[in-house]
C-alpha positions as a Python dict, from the first residue, in 0.01 Angstrom:
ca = {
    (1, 'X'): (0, 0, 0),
    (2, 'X'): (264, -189, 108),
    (3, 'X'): (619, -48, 67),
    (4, 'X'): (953, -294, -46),
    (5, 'X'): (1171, -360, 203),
    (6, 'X'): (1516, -348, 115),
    (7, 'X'): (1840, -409, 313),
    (8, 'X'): (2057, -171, 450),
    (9, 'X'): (2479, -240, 502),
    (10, 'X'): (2633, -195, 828),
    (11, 'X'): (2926, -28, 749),
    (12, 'X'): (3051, 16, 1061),
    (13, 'X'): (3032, -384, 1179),
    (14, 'X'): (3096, -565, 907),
    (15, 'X'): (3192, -536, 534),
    (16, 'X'): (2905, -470, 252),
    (17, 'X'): (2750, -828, 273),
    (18, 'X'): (2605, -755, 625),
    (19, 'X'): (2267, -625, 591),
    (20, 'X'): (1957, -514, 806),
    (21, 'X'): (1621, -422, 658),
    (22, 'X'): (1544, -97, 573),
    (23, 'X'): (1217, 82, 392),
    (24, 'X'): (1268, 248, 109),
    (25, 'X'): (1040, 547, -4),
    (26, 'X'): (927, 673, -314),
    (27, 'X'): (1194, 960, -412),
    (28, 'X'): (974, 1289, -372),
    (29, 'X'): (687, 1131, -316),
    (30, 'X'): (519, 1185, 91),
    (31, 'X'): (198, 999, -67),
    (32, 'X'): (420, 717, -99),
    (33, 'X'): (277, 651, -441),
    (34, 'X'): (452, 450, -687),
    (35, 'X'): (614, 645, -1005),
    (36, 'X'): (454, 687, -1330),
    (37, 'X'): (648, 544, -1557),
    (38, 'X'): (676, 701, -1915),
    (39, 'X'): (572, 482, -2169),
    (40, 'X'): (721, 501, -2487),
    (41, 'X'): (457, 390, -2766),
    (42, 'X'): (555, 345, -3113),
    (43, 'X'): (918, 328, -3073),
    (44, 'X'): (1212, 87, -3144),
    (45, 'X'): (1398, 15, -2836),
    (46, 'X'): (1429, 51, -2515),
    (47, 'X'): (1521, 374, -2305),
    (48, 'X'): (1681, 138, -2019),
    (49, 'X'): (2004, 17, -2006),
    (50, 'X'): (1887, -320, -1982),
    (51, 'X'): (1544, -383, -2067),
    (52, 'X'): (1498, -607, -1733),
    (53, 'X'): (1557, -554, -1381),
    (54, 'X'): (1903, -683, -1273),
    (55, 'X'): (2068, -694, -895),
    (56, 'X'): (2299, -465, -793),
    (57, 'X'): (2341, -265, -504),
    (58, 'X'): (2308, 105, -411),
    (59, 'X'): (2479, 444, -220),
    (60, 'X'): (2257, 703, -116),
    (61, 'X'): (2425, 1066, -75),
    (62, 'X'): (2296, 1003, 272),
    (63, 'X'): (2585, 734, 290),
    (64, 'X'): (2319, 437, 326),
    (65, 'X'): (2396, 191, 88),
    (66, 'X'): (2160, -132, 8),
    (67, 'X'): (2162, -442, -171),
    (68, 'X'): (1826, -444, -458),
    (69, 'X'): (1703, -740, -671),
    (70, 'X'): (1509, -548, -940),
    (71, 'X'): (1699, -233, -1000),
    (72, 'X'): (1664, -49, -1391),
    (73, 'X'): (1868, 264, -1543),
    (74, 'X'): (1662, 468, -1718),
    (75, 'X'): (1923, 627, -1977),
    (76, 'X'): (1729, 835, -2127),
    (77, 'X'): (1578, 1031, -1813),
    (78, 'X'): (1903, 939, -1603),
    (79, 'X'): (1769, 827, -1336),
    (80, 'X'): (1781, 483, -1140),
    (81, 'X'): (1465, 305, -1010),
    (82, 'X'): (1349, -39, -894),
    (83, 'X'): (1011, -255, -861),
    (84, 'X'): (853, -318, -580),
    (85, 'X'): (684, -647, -482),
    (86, 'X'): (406, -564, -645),
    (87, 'X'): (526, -461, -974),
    (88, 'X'): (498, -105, -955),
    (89, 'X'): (831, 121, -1026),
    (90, 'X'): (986, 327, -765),
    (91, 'X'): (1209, 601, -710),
    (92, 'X'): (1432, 637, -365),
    (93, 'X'): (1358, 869, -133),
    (94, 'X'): (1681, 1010, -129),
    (95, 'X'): (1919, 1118, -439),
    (96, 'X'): (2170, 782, -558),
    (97, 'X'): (2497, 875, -531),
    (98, 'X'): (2615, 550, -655),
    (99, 'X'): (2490, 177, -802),
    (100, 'X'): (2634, -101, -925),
    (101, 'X'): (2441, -339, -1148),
    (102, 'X'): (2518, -734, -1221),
    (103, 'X'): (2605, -792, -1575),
    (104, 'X'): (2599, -1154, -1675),
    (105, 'X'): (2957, -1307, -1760),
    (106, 'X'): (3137, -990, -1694),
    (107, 'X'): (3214, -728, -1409),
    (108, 'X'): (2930, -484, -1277),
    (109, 'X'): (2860, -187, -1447),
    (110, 'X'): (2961, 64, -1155),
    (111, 'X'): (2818, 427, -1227),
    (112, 'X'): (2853, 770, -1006),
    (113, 'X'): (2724, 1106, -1015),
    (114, 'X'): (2837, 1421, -827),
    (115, 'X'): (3155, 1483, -1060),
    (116, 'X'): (3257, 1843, -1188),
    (117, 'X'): (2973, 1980, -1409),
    (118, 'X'): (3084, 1973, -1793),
    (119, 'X'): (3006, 2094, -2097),
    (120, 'X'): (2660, 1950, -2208),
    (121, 'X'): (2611, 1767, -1833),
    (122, 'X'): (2578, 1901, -1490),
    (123, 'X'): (2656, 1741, -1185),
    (124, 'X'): (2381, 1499, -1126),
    (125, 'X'): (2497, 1316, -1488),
    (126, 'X'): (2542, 942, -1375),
    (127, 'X'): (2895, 866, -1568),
    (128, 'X'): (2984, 489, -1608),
    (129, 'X'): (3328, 404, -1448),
    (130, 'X'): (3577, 214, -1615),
    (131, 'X'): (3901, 270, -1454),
    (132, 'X'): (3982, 453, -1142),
    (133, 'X'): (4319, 601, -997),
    (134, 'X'): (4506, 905, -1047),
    (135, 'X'): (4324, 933, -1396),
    (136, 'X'): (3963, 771, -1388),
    (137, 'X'): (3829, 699, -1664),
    (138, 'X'): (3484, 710, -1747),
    (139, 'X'): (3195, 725, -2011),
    (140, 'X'): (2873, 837, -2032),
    (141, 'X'): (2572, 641, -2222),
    (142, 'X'): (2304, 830, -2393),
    (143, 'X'): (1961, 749, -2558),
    (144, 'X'): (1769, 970, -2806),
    (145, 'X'): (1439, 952, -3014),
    (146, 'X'): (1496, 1012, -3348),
    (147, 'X'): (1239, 999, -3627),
    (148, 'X'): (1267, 981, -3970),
    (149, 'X'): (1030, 915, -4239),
    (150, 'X'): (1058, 679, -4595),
    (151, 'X'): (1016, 892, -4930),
    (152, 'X'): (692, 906, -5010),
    (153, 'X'): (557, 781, -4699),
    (154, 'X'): (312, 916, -4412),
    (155, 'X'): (433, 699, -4156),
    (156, 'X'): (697, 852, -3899),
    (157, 'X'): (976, 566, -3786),
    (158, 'X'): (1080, 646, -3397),
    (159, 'X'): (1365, 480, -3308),
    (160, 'X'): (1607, 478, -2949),
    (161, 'X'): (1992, 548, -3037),
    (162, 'X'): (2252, 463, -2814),
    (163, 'X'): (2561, 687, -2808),
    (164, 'X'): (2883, 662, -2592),
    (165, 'X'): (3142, 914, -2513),
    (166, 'X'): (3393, 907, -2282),
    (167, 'X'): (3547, 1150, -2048),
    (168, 'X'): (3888, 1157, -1822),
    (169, 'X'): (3865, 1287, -1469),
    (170, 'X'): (4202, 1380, -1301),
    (171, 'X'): (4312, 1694, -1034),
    (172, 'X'): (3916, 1750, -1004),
    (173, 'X'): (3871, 1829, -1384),
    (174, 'X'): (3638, 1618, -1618),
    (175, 'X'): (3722, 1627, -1953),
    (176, 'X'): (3545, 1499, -2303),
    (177, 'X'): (3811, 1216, -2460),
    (178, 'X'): (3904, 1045, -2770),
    (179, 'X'): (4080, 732, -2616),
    (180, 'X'): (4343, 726, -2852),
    (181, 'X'): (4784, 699, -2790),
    (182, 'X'): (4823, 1047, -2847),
    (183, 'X'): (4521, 1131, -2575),
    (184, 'X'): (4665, 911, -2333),
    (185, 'X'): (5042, 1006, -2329),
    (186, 'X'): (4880, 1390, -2253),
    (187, 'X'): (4727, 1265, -2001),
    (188, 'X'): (4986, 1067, -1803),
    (189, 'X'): (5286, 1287, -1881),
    (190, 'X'): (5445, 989, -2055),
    (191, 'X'): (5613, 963, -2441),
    (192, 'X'): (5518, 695, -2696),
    (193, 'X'): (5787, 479, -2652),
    (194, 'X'): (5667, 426, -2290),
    (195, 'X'): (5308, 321, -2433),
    (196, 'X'): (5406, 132, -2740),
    (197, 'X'): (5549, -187, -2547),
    (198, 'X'): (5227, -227, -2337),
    (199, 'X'): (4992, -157, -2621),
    (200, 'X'): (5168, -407, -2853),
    (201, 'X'): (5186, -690, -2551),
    (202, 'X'): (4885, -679, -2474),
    (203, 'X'): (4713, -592, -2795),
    (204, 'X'): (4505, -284, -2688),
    (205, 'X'): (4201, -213, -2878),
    (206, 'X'): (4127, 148, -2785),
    (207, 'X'): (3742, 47, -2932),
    (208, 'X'): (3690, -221, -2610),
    (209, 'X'): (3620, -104, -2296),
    (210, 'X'): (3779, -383, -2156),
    (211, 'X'): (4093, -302, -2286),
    (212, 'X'): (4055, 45, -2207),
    (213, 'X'): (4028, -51, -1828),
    (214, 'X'): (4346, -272, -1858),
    (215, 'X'): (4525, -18, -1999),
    (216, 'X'): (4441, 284, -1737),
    (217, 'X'): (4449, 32, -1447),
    (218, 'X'): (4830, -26, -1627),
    (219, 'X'): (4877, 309, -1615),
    (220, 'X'): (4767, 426, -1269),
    (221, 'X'): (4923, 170, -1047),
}
């Protein structure tokens, strides 16, 4: 079977856009055989972050980095993979240190692994980033199968949840965060006075992530 070929950046000649093919592997895999993908039957939604592939590009912990066409986040197994040309869903031979994926009408979703272990997630988490600078910002995405059942009824109802939390990383510590005023001036070292202005300017929602990445790149420049 014929393998994708994907490209690989020259770092050291030009910025990310120059590329050079380079063949990708299945991750674990010396057969070279394609990954069996879990199939979740009977249940409401999707485990992916998006439920189609979507561009983005790629860093290996190997330092390679590479431009994909049809890449998908598996949330609920954590774990990044893309199609080949013939369909069939891949893993990359070595561990993803970083992606980036193309969301329509707004920035990429930029996620990273490799961060201090915390309570509940150990070091190969993938953490979204929102903000980065002396405090990143960041938040982590979860789906779960929960079941429930109507009174009375035999049939069980499986359905994918989507939670968010979000977590602060500054001097090599990762925290758990409520993104609140009181959070926020803790974090920075600053009173309330110093936040209220900005907030009220610019009409902060801590609830958005958009404003949430306004506010810390505010706050770390």
């Amino acid at each position: 079977m014929l393998l994708p070929r994907l490209f690989i950046l020259q770092l050291t000649l030009l910025p990310f856009y120059a590329i050079a093919q380079y063949e990708v592997l299945p991750f674990g895999d010396v057969k070279r055989t394609p990954l069996t993908e879990i199939k979740y039957t009977d249940v409401t939604g999707s485990p992916y972050l998006f439920d189609y592939c979507v561009k983005g590009n790629v860093t290996l912990t190997n330092g390679k980095k590479y431009l994909v066409d049809s890449l998908k986040y598996n949330v609920i197994e954590d774990n990044l993979v893309f199609k080949s040309e013939d369909g069939a869903l891949m893993h990359f031979a070595e561990p993803v240190k970083r992606f980036e994926l193309a969301v329509k009408g707004s920035n990429p979703a930029r996620f990273i692994n490799g961060l201090p272990a915390t309570k509940g997630f150990s070091s190969e988490a993938y953490f979204q980033i929102l903000a980065e600078g002396k405090v990143t910002l960041l938040k982590k995405i979860r789906k779960e199968i929960t079941e429930s059942k109507q009174y009375g009824s035999a049939v069980t109802n499986k359905l994918i949840n989507t939670t968010s939390s979000y977590f602060a990383l500054k001097e090599e510590m990762l925290v758990k965060i409520l993104p609140n005023k009181k959070t926020i001036t803790a974090l920075y070292g600053i009173n309330d006075m110093q936040l209220d202005n900005y907030l009220k300017e610019n009409k902060i929602d801590f609830k958005k992530d958009d404003d949430l990445y306004k506010l810390f790149t505010y706050l770390n420049r």
